[in-house]
PDB file of C-alpha atoms in Angstrom:
ATOM      1  CA  MET A   1      30.028 279.857 124.642  1.00 45.00           C
ATOM      2  CA  ALA A   2      31.920 280.437 127.981  1.00 50.00           C
ATOM      3  CA  SER A   3      33.728 283.346 126.418  1.00 64.00           C
ATOM      4  CA  LEU A   4      30.384 284.776 125.189  1.00 65.00           C
ATOM      5  CA  ARG A   5      28.928 284.512 128.675  1.00 66.00           C
ATOM      6  CA  LYS A   6      31.920 286.253 130.318  1.00 71.00           C
ATOM      7  CA  LYS A   7      31.287 289.333 127.886  1.00 77.00           C
ATOM      8  CA  LEU A   8      27.566 289.585 128.792  1.00 79.00           C
ATOM      9  CA  PRO A   9      26.271 291.417 131.819  1.00 81.00           C
ATOM     10  CA  PRO A  10      23.957 289.539 134.272  1.00 82.00           C
ATOM     11  CA  LEU A  11      20.773 288.848 132.080  1.00 84.00           C
ATOM     12  CA  THR A  12      18.295 289.275 134.900  1.00 88.00           C
ATOM     13  CA  ALA A  13      19.788 292.795 135.479  1.00 87.00           C
ATOM     14  CA  LEU A  14      19.829 293.563 131.661  1.00 88.00           C
ATOM     15  CA  THR A  15      16.142 292.545 131.429  1.00 90.00           C
ATOM     16  CA  ALA A  16      15.317 294.908 134.252  1.00 89.00           C
ATOM     17  CA  PHE A  17      17.391 297.625 132.528  1.00 91.00           C
ATOM     18  CA  GLU A  18      15.752 297.108 129.062  1.00 91.00           C
ATOM     19  CA  ALA A  19      12.208 297.516 130.772  1.00 90.00           C
ATOM     20  CA  ALA A  20      13.255 300.704 132.728  1.00 91.00           C
ATOM     21  CA  ALA A  21      14.813 302.137 129.827  1.00 90.00           C
ATOM     22  CA  ARG A  22      12.077 301.565 127.352  1.00 92.00           C
ATOM     23  CA  LEU A  23       9.409 302.749 129.850  1.00 91.00           C
ATOM     24  CA  SER A  24      11.438 305.643 131.437  1.00 91.00           C
ATOM     25  CA  SER A  25      10.393 304.357 134.854  1.00 91.00           C
ATOM     26  CA  PHE A  26      11.448 301.898 137.455  1.00 91.00           C
ATOM     27  CA  THR A  27       7.779 301.640 138.805  1.00 90.00           C
ATOM     28  CA  ARG A  28       6.330 300.733 135.270  1.00 90.00           C
ATOM     29  CA  ALA A  29       9.101 298.438 134.762  1.00 90.00           C
ATOM     30  CA  ALA A  30       8.438 296.685 137.945  1.00 89.00           C
ATOM     31  CA  ALA A  31       4.741 296.362 136.986  1.00 90.00           C
ATOM     32  CA  GLU A  32       5.602 294.977 133.505  1.00 88.00           C
ATOM     33  CA  LEU A  33       7.935 292.381 134.788  1.00 87.00           C
ATOM     34  CA  GLY A  34       5.725 291.456 137.962  1.00 88.00           C
ATOM     35  CA  VAL A  35       8.401 292.431 140.696  1.00 88.00           C
ATOM     36  CA  THR A  36       8.823 295.278 143.069  1.00 91.00           C
ATOM     37  CA  GLN A  37      10.329 298.647 142.306  1.00 89.00           C
ATOM     38  CA  ALA A  38      13.019 297.869 144.791  1.00 91.00           C
ATOM     39  CA  ALA A  39      13.853 294.801 142.662  1.00 90.00           C
ATOM     40  CA  ILE A  40      14.311 296.819 139.737  1.00 91.00           C
ATOM     41  CA  SER A  41      16.442 299.354 141.455  1.00 91.00           C
ATOM     42  CA  HIS A  42      18.651 296.597 142.856  1.00 92.00           C
ATOM     43  CA  GLN A  43      19.043 295.021 139.267  1.00 90.00           C
ATOM     44  CA  ILE A  44      20.147 298.282 137.790  1.00 91.00           C
ATOM     45  CA  HIS A  45      22.558 298.772 140.599  1.00 90.00           C
ATOM     46  CA  VAL A  46      24.009 295.316 139.974  1.00 89.00           C
ATOM     47  CA  LEU A  47      24.410 296.268 136.275  1.00 90.00           C
ATOM     48  CA  GLU A  48      25.898 299.783 137.058  1.00 90.00           C
ATOM     49  CA  GLN A  49      28.490 297.892 139.460  1.00 90.00           C
ATOM     50  CA  ASP A  50      29.210 295.479 136.733  1.00 87.00           C
ATOM     51  CA  PHE A  51      29.946 298.151 134.143  1.00 88.00           C
ATOM     52  CA  GLY A  52      31.579 300.490 136.470  1.00 90.00           C
ATOM     53  CA  PHE A  53      29.544 303.602 135.276  1.00 92.00           C
ATOM     54  CA  PRO A  54      25.995 304.991 135.660  1.00 92.00           C
ATOM     55  CA  LEU A  55      23.315 304.071 133.318  1.00 92.00           C
ATOM     56  CA  PHE A  56      20.703 306.417 134.556  1.00 92.00           C
ATOM     57  CA  ARG A  57      20.518 309.861 135.999  1.00 92.00           C
ATOM     58  CA  ARG A  58      18.276 309.943 139.140  1.00 90.00           C
ATOM     59  CA  LEU A  59      16.280 313.083 138.835  1.00 88.00           C
ATOM     60  CA  HIS A  60      13.364 314.448 141.006  1.00 81.00           C
ATOM     61  CA  ARG A  61      10.448 311.979 140.217  1.00 81.00           C
ATOM     62  CA  ARG A  62      12.004 310.835 136.958  1.00 87.00           C
ATOM     63  CA  ILE A  63      15.025 308.983 135.577  1.00 89.00           C
ATOM     64  CA  GLU A  64      17.020 309.747 132.433  1.00 91.00           C
ATOM     65  CA  LEU A  65      19.457 307.551 130.542  1.00 92.00           C
ATOM     66  CA  THR A  66      23.036 308.698 130.383  1.00 93.00           C
ATOM     67  CA  GLU A  67      24.834 308.673 126.986  1.00 93.00           C
ATOM     68  CA  LYS A  68      26.192 305.098 127.681  1.00 92.00           C
ATOM     69  CA  GLY A  69      22.797 303.983 128.996  1.00 90.00           C
ATOM     70  CA  ARG A  70      21.088 305.136 125.694  1.00 92.00           C
ATOM     71  CA  LEU A  71      23.679 303.000 123.743  1.00 92.00           C
ATOM     72  CA  LEU A  72      23.040 300.023 125.922  1.00 91.00           C
ATOM     73  CA  SER A  73      19.247 300.485 125.783  1.00 90.00           C
ATOM     74  CA  ALA A  74      19.396 300.461 121.784  1.00 90.00           C
ATOM     75  CA  ALA A  75      21.355 297.337 121.633  1.00 89.00           C
ATOM     76  CA  ALA A  76      19.314 295.618 124.420  1.00 87.00           C
ATOM     77  CA  GLY A  77      16.046 296.505 122.768  1.00 85.00           C
ATOM     78  CA  ASP A  78      17.283 295.340 119.325  1.00 85.00           C
ATOM     79  CA  ALA A  79      18.579 292.005 120.857  1.00 85.00           C
ATOM     80  CA  PHE A  80      15.435 291.316 122.801  1.00 83.00           C
ATOM     81  CA  ASN A  81      13.193 292.103 119.868  1.00 82.00           C
ATOM     82  CA  LEU A  82      15.184 290.007 117.482  1.00 81.00           C
ATOM     83  CA  ILE A  83      14.932 287.003 119.958  1.00 80.00           C
ATOM     84  CA  ALA A  84      11.211 287.576 120.391  1.00 76.00           C
ATOM     85  CA  GLU A  85      10.645 287.767 116.554  1.00 74.00           C
ATOM     86  CA  THR A  86      12.633 284.454 116.113  1.00 73.00           C
ATOM     87  CA  VAL A  87      10.777 282.628 118.961  1.00 71.00           C
ATOM     88  CA  THR A  88       7.412 283.748 117.541  1.00 68.00           C
ATOM     89  CA  SER A  89       8.434 282.574 114.038  1.00 63.00           C
ATOM     90  CA  LEU A  90       9.428 279.213 115.391  1.00 64.00           C
ATOM     91  CA  ARG A  91       6.262 278.782 117.260  1.00 61.00           C
ATOM     92  CA  GLU A  92       4.145 279.679 114.409  1.00 58.00           C
ATOM     93  CA  ASP A  93       5.859 277.121 112.155  1.00 48.00           C
ATOM     94  CA  GLY A  94       3.027 274.769 111.430  1.00 45.00           C
ATOM     95  CA  PRO A  95      -0.317 274.459 109.671  1.00 41.00           C
ATOM     96  CA  ASP A  96      -2.040 276.811 111.712  1.00 50.00           C
ATOM     97  CA  ASP A  97      -1.480 280.618 111.924  1.00 67.00           C
ATOM     98  CA  GLU A  98      -2.757 281.772 115.178  1.00 85.00           C
ATOM     99  CA  LEU A  99      -3.663 285.499 115.291  1.00 92.00           C
ATOM    100  CA  ALA A 100      -3.877 287.114 118.666  1.00 92.00           C
ATOM    101  CA  ILE A 101      -6.299 290.164 118.779  1.00 94.00           C
ATOM    102  CA  SER A 102      -6.658 292.493 121.812  1.00 93.00           C
ATOM    103  CA  ALA A 103      -9.963 294.437 122.361  1.00 93.00           C
ATOM    104  CA  THR A 104     -11.738 295.994 125.127  1.00 91.00           C
ATOM    105  CA  ILE A 105     -14.547 294.218 126.927  1.00 91.00           C
ATOM    106  CA  SER A 106     -17.271 296.355 125.389  1.00 93.00           C
ATOM    107  CA  PHE A 107     -15.797 296.290 121.717  1.00 94.00           C
ATOM    108  CA  SER A 108     -15.203 292.682 121.955  1.00 94.00           C
ATOM    109  CA  HIS A 109     -18.678 291.832 123.198  1.00 93.00           C
ATOM    110  CA  PHE A 110     -20.758 294.252 121.136  1.00 95.00           C
ATOM    111  CA  TRP A 111     -18.860 294.669 117.848  1.00 95.00           C
ATOM    112  CA  LEU A 112     -16.110 292.048 117.296  1.00 95.00           C
ATOM    113  CA  LEU A 113     -17.508 288.691 118.385  1.00 94.00           C
ATOM    114  CA  PRO A 114     -20.904 289.247 116.489  1.00 93.00           C
ATOM    115  CA  ARG A 115     -18.901 289.659 113.310  1.00 94.00           C
ATOM    116  CA  ILE A 116     -15.808 287.574 113.672  1.00 94.00           C
ATOM    117  CA  ALA A 117     -17.507 284.360 112.151  1.00 94.00           C
ATOM    118  CA  ALA A 118     -17.421 286.368 108.790  1.00 94.00           C
ATOM    119  CA  PHE A 119     -13.657 286.588 108.977  1.00 94.00           C
ATOM    120  CA  SER A 120     -13.323 282.945 109.883  1.00 94.00           C
ATOM    121  CA  ARG A 121     -15.464 281.915 106.888  1.00 93.00           C
ATOM    122  CA  ALA A 122     -13.170 284.067 104.598  1.00 92.00           C
ATOM    123  CA  CYS A 123      -9.922 282.818 106.148  1.00 91.00           C
ATOM    124  CA  PRO A 124     -10.561 279.420 107.699  1.00 91.00           C
ATOM    125  CA  GLU A 125      -6.848 278.631 107.898  1.00 89.00           C
ATOM    126  CA  VAL A 126      -6.259 281.422 110.459  1.00 91.00           C
ATOM    127  CA  LYS A 127      -6.806 280.427 114.031  1.00 92.00           C
ATOM    128  CA  LEU A 128      -8.072 283.190 116.215  1.00 94.00           C
ATOM    129  CA  ARG A 129      -7.387 284.088 119.834  1.00 93.00           C
ATOM    130  CA  ILE A 130      -9.333 287.058 121.274  1.00 93.00           C
ATOM    131  CA  ILE A 131      -7.759 288.762 124.303  1.00 91.00           C
ATOM    132  CA  THR A 132     -10.427 290.843 125.914  1.00 91.00           C
ATOM    133  CA  GLN A 133      -9.102 293.309 128.529  1.00 84.00           C
ATOM    134  CA  ASP A 134      -9.904 296.930 129.289  1.00 82.00           C
ATOM    135  CA  ALA A 135      -6.306 297.394 130.883  1.00 77.00           C
ATOM    136  CA  ARG A 136      -4.147 298.680 128.156  1.00 78.00           C
ATOM    137  CA  THR A 137      -0.711 296.903 127.920  1.00 77.00           C
ATOM    138  CA  SER A 138       2.226 297.335 125.568  1.00 80.00           C
ATOM    139  CA  ILE A 139       1.576 295.238 122.551  1.00 81.00           C
ATOM    140  CA  GLU A 140       5.329 295.243 121.718  1.00 76.00           C
ATOM    141  CA  ALA A 141       5.954 293.538 125.184  1.00 74.00           C
ATOM    142  CA  SER A 142       3.229 291.008 124.756  1.00 78.00           C
ATOM    143  CA  ASP A 143       2.353 288.263 122.279  1.00 81.00           C
ATOM    144  CA  VAL A 144      -0.579 290.350 120.736  1.00 88.00           C
ATOM    145  CA  ASP A 145      -0.480 290.657 117.050  1.00 91.00           C
ATOM    146  CA  LEU A 146      -2.840 293.480 116.781  1.00 93.00           C
ATOM    147  CA  ALA A 147      -5.092 295.654 119.240  1.00 94.00           C
ATOM    148  CA  ILE A 148      -8.297 297.566 118.494  1.00 94.00           C
ATOM    149  CA  ARG A 149      -8.310 300.716 120.664  1.00 93.00           C
ATOM    150  CA  TYR A 150     -10.307 303.626 121.225  1.00 92.00           C
ATOM    151  CA  GLY A 151      -8.313 307.055 121.727  1.00 90.00           C
ATOM    152  CA  THR A 152      -6.420 309.612 119.792  1.00 90.00           C
ATOM    153  CA  GLY A 153      -4.286 307.176 117.788  1.00 90.00           C
ATOM    154  CA  ALA A 154      -1.011 308.505 119.517  1.00 89.00           C
ATOM    155  CA  TRP A 155       0.486 305.427 121.086  1.00 89.00           C
ATOM    156  CA  SER A 156       4.156 304.712 121.538  1.00 86.00           C
ATOM    157  CA  ASP A 157       4.019 301.055 121.357  1.00 84.00           C
ATOM    158  CA  GLY A 158       2.638 300.630 117.932  1.00 88.00           C
ATOM    159  CA  GLN A 159       1.551 302.056 114.622  1.00 91.00           C
ATOM    160  CA  ALA A 160      -2.155 303.104 114.641  1.00 94.00           C
ATOM    161  CA  GLU A 161      -4.458 303.020 111.508  1.00 93.00           C
ATOM    162  CA  PHE A 162      -7.845 304.867 111.697  1.00 94.00           C
ATOM    163  CA  LEU A 163     -10.994 302.588 111.715  1.00 93.00           C
ATOM    164  CA  PHE A 164     -13.983 304.928 112.585  1.00 92.00           C
ATOM    165  CA  GLU A 165     -15.441 307.654 114.731  1.00 92.00           C
ATOM    166  CA  ASP A 166     -18.626 307.337 116.687  1.00 94.00           C
ATOM    167  CA  GLU A 167     -21.579 309.153 117.982  1.00 96.00           C
ATOM    168  CA  VAL A 168     -23.270 308.925 121.453  1.00 96.00           C
ATOM    169  CA  PHE A 169     -26.883 309.057 122.250  1.00 97.00           C
ATOM    170  CA  PRO A 170     -29.225 308.022 125.139  1.00 97.00           C
ATOM    171  CA  ILE A 171     -30.634 304.294 125.070  1.00 97.00           C
ATOM    172  CA  CYS A 172     -32.835 302.173 127.256  1.00 97.00           C
ATOM    173  CA  SER A 173     -34.942 298.954 127.058  1.00 97.00           C
ATOM    174  CA  ALA A 174     -38.252 299.117 125.164  1.00 95.00           C
ATOM    175  CA  ASP A 175     -39.935 298.311 128.354  1.00 95.00           C
ATOM    176  CA  TYR A 176     -38.438 301.109 130.148  1.00 96.00           C
ATOM    177  CA  ALA A 177     -39.184 303.470 127.247  1.00 94.00           C
ATOM    178  CA  ARG A 178     -42.964 302.561 127.377  1.00 94.00           C
ATOM    179  CA  ALA A 179     -43.166 303.092 131.223  1.00 93.00           C
ATOM    180  CA  ALA A 180     -41.164 306.425 131.170  1.00 90.00           C
ATOM    181  CA  GLY A 181     -43.438 308.125 128.582  1.00 88.00           C
ATOM    182  CA  PRO A 182     -42.120 310.443 125.918  1.00 90.00           C
ATOM    183  CA  ILE A 183     -38.406 311.444 126.169  1.00 92.00           C
ATOM    184  CA  ARG A 184     -37.862 313.691 123.213  1.00 91.00           C
ATOM    185  CA  THR A 185     -35.137 316.077 124.296  1.00 94.00           C
ATOM    186  CA  PRO A 186     -32.091 316.057 126.437  1.00 95.00           C
ATOM    187  CA  GLU A 187     -33.960 318.015 129.101  1.00 94.00           C
ATOM    188  CA  ASP A 188     -36.536 315.264 129.371  1.00 93.00           C
ATOM    189  CA  LEU A 189     -33.680 312.899 130.648  1.00 93.00           C
ATOM    190  CA  VAL A 190     -33.139 314.863 133.909  1.00 89.00           C
ATOM    191  CA  GLY A 191     -34.866 313.018 136.729  1.00 87.00           C
ATOM    192  CA  HIS A 192     -34.586 309.538 135.243  1.00 93.00           C
ATOM    193  CA  PRO A 193     -31.994 306.979 136.479  1.00 94.00           C
ATOM    194  CA  LEU A 194     -28.886 307.627 134.286  1.00 94.00           C
ATOM    195  CA  ILE A 195     -26.568 304.506 134.130  1.00 95.00           C
ATOM    196  CA  SER A 196     -22.916 305.313 134.026  1.00 92.00           C
ATOM    197  CA  SER A 197     -19.577 303.575 133.806  1.00 90.00           C
ATOM    198  CA  ASP A 198     -16.144 304.287 135.046  1.00 85.00           C
ATOM    199  CA  ALA A 199     -13.362 305.189 132.529  1.00 78.00           C
ATOM    200  CA  ASP A 200      -9.799 306.019 132.859  1.00 72.00           C
ATOM    201  CA  ASP A 201      -9.686 307.440 129.441  1.00 77.00           C
ATOM    202  CA  PRO A 202     -10.352 311.198 129.472  1.00 79.00           C
ATOM    203  CA  THR A 203     -11.593 311.031 125.830  1.00 82.00           C
ATOM    204  CA  TRP A 204     -14.495 308.672 126.865  1.00 85.00           C
ATOM    205  CA  THR A 205     -17.889 310.451 126.942  1.00 89.00           C
ATOM    206  CA  GLY A 206     -19.846 310.401 130.064  1.00 90.00           C
ATOM    207  CA  TRP A 207     -23.140 311.784 131.090  1.00 92.00           C
ATOM    208  CA  GLU A 208     -21.915 315.089 132.439  1.00 90.00           C
ATOM    209  CA  GLU A 209     -20.055 315.882 129.086  1.00 92.00           C
ATOM    210  CA  TRP A 210     -23.127 314.718 126.983  1.00 95.00           C
ATOM    211  CA  LEU A 211     -25.724 316.820 128.845  1.00 94.00           C
ATOM    212  CA  ALA A 212     -23.402 319.795 129.006  1.00 94.00           C
ATOM    213  CA  ALA A 213     -23.329 319.721 125.170  1.00 95.00           C
ATOM    214  CA  PHE A 214     -26.982 320.623 125.297  1.00 95.00           C
ATOM    215  CA  SER A 215     -26.598 323.073 128.211  1.00 95.00           C
ATOM    216  CA  VAL A 216     -28.418 320.602 130.429  1.00 92.00           C
ATOM    217  CA  LYS A 217     -27.355 320.185 134.157  1.00 86.00           C
ATOM    218  CA  PRO A 218     -28.060 316.857 135.884  1.00 79.00           C
ATOM    219  CA  THR A 219     -29.622 316.924 139.275  1.00 74.00           C
ATOM    220  CA  LYS A 220     -27.329 317.361 142.293  1.00 67.00           C
ATOM    221  CA  LYS A 221     -28.821 313.972 143.732  1.00 64.00           C
ATOM    222  CA  GLY A 222     -28.700 312.253 140.378  1.00 61.00           C
ATOM    223  CA  ARG A 223     -29.895 308.549 140.627  1.00 75.00           C
ATOM    224  CA  GLY A 224     -28.854 305.864 138.632  1.00 84.00           C
ATOM    225  CA  LEU A 225     -26.481 302.730 138.536  1.00 90.00           C
ATOM    226  CA  ARG A 226     -22.702 303.248 138.253  1.00 90.00           C
ATOM    227  CA  CYS A 227     -20.857 300.212 136.740  1.00 91.00           C
ATOM    228  CA  SER A 228     -17.160 299.424 136.523  1.00 88.00           C
ATOM    229  CA  PHE A 229     -17.322 298.720 132.702  1.00 89.00           C
ATOM    230  CA  TYR A 230     -19.323 299.951 129.854  1.00 92.00           C
ATOM    231  CA  SER A 231     -20.465 296.574 128.811  1.00 92.00           C
ATOM    232  CA  GLU A 232     -22.139 296.248 132.194  1.00 94.00           C
ATOM    233  CA  ALA A 233     -23.800 299.641 131.768  1.00 95.00           C
ATOM    234  CA  ILE A 234     -25.410 298.307 128.539  1.00 95.00           C
ATOM    235  CA  TYR A 235     -26.489 294.988 130.167  1.00 95.00           C
ATOM    236  CA  ALA A 236     -28.136 297.119 132.863  1.00 96.00           C
ATOM    237  CA  ALA A 237     -29.995 299.212 130.290  1.00 96.00           C
ATOM    238  CA  MET A 238     -31.166 296.238 128.443  1.00 96.00           C
ATOM    239  CA  ASN A 239     -32.683 294.948 131.804  1.00 95.00           C
ATOM    240  CA  GLY A 240     -34.589 298.171 132.514  1.00 95.00           C
ATOM    241  CA  GLN A 241     -32.359 299.644 135.133  1.00 95.00           C
ATOM    242  CA  GLY A 242     -32.490 303.011 133.434  1.00 95.00           C
ATOM    243  CA  ILE A 243     -30.953 305.093 130.574  1.00 96.00           C
ATOM    244  CA  ALA A 244     -27.394 304.582 129.361  1.00 97.00           C
ATOM    245  CA  LEU A 245     -25.272 306.384 126.771  1.00 96.00           C
ATOM    246  CA  GLY A 246     -25.129 304.176 123.607  1.00 96.00           C
ATOM    247  CA  TRP A 247     -22.158 304.515 121.388  1.00 95.00           C
ATOM    248  CA  SER A 248     -23.612 303.903 117.993  1.00 95.00           C
ATOM    249  CA  ARG A 249     -20.903 301.316 116.635  1.00 94.00           C
ATOM    250  CA  LEU A 250     -21.268 299.365 119.768  1.00 95.00           C
ATOM    251  CA  VAL A 251     -25.104 299.100 120.100  1.00 96.00           C
ATOM    252  CA  ALA A 252     -26.432 299.339 116.488  1.00 95.00           C
ATOM    253  CA  ASP A 253     -27.024 295.463 116.613  1.00 95.00           C
ATOM    254  CA  LEU A 254     -28.799 295.672 119.941  1.00 96.00           C
ATOM    255  CA  ILE A 255     -31.162 298.301 118.535  1.00 96.00           C
ATOM    256  CA  GLN A 256     -31.745 296.450 115.432  1.00 95.00           C
ATOM    257  CA  GLN A 257     -32.701 293.491 117.604  1.00 95.00           C
ATOM    258  CA  ASN A 258     -35.032 295.691 119.718  1.00 94.00           C
ATOM    259  CA  ARG A 259     -33.108 294.949 122.782  1.00 95.00           C
ATOM    260  CA  LEU A 260     -32.371 298.624 123.095  1.00 97.00           C
ATOM    261  CA  VAL A 261     -34.203 301.609 121.781  1.00 97.00           C
ATOM    262  CA  ARG A 262     -32.784 305.128 121.056  1.00 96.00           C
ATOM    263  CA  LEU A 263     -34.201 308.093 123.019  1.00 94.00           C
ATOM    264  CA  THR A 264     -34.206 311.526 121.294  1.00 92.00           C
ATOM    265  CA  GLU A 265     -32.528 312.450 118.143  1.00 93.00           C
ATOM    266  CA  ALA A 266     -29.880 314.301 120.045  1.00 95.00           C
ATOM    267  CA  SER A 267     -26.426 312.998 119.776  1.00 96.00           C
ATOM    268  CA  ILE A 268     -22.627 314.112 119.975  1.00 95.00           C
ATOM    269  CA  ARG A 269     -19.727 313.061 118.085  1.00 94.00           C
ATOM    270  CA  THR A 270     -16.905 311.429 120.105  1.00 91.00           C
ATOM    271  CA  ARG A 271     -13.729 313.250 120.675  1.00 88.00           C
ATOM    272  CA  ALA A 272     -11.602 310.328 119.755  1.00 91.00           C
ATOM    273  CA  ALA A 273     -12.005 307.292 117.444  1.00 93.00           C
ATOM    274  CA  TYR A 274     -11.325 303.598 117.102  1.00 95.00           C
ATOM    275  CA  PHE A 275      -7.958 302.342 115.604  1.00 95.00           C
ATOM    276  CA  VAL A 276      -6.246 299.116 114.845  1.00 95.00           C
ATOM    277  CA  VAL A 277      -2.771 299.014 116.185  1.00 94.00           C
ATOM    278  CA  VAL A 278       0.066 296.864 115.007  1.00 92.00           C
ATOM    279  CA  PRO A 279       3.504 296.627 116.938  1.00 87.00           C
ATOM    280  CA  GLN A 280       6.273 298.635 115.177  1.00 81.00           C
ATOM    281  CA  ARG A 281       9.181 296.258 115.914  1.00 72.00           C
ATOM    282  CA  LYS A 282       7.574 292.863 115.154  1.00 70.00           C
ATOM    283  CA  VAL A 283       7.554 291.120 111.763  1.00 71.00           C
ATOM    284  CA  GLN A 284       3.932 291.445 110.587  1.00 77.00           C
ATOM    285  CA  LYS A 285       2.288 288.171 109.742  1.00 84.00           C
ATOM    286  CA  GLU A 286       0.088 287.612 106.614  1.00 88.00           C
ATOM    287  CA  SER A 287      -2.862 286.848 109.039  1.00 91.00           C
ATOM    288  CA  VAL A 288      -2.550 290.542 110.317  1.00 92.00           C
ATOM    289  CA  ARG A 289      -2.671 291.926 106.954  1.00 92.00           C
ATOM    290  CA  LEU A 290      -5.743 289.782 106.110  1.00 93.00           C
ATOM    291  CA  PHE A 291      -7.573 290.851 109.255  1.00 95.00           C
ATOM    292  CA  ILE A 292      -6.819 294.485 108.769  1.00 94.00           C
ATOM    293  CA  GLU A 293      -8.262 294.343 105.220  1.00 94.00           C
ATOM    294  CA  TRP A 294     -11.478 292.469 106.630  1.00 95.00           C
ATOM    295  CA  LEU A 295     -11.795 295.258 109.401  1.00 94.00           C
ATOM    296  CA  ARG A 296     -11.775 297.903 106.805  1.00 91.00           C
ATOM    297  CA  THR A 297     -14.544 296.228 104.895  1.00 91.00           C
ATOM    298  CA  ALA A 298     -16.518 295.301 108.190  1.00 90.00           C
ATOM    299  CA  SER A 299     -16.294 298.731 109.556  1.00 82.00           C
ATOM    300  CA  GLY A 300     -16.983 300.644 106.380  1.00 72.00           C
TER     301      GLY A 300
END
């Protein structure tokens, strides 16, 4: 063991290097490991001093692995993934097979949780853990078994399988619709409080894009509540705060329950779609396969 330790570089520095090499960024590596960028730079420097040669080329606003850095990155990545898979397998060695599912707040609240009991009835031996978060994190660097995401499907941290597209149309509470009077066309929406939500994803459809699809310009002094999350916008609409954009897959149950009503027949298709994403480097559990099969049926 002593001989092996002498052959290995400092493991703290190797961990920092693996993250920086995989993410092509000292900054992103620092965020993933919960340290400062200066700490990552220091650990890389320690590693390069230990080896006696550079592992990165420091270019303008970016870094690039040297040839020897690429060799070390491949070896470190394979070794860390093997350890992670073994640890995961050991932790799962028992009667319960826990399945960790990551989903956005809105998808979890409005689509997944209302339906998840059906999966539990079909597979009662699988213990579920729902990780609800809008911030997208690498599923290969976490204990997530699969993620349900909205986007183009081009993610480097996993293999994406298409689930469904969506359409978007105006919605509000039944009380608001009665008080507002007839709203039959996109032009009729102008002047009403339009509830919006912040989104970092450029493929997410907001009011400006939706109205522009029908050649309608919102008023310069548009009024309406602005929320941090889409789920908040939906709850605001249900409480009569104004009109929000309803994503059909997410609000279908609420419309059926008459907690929301659709305004106008106008709608647009989303530019992206929902996908289920599984890590590429992890050993896929049987529960992952079962859940994906259930997703296909439930979303069909």
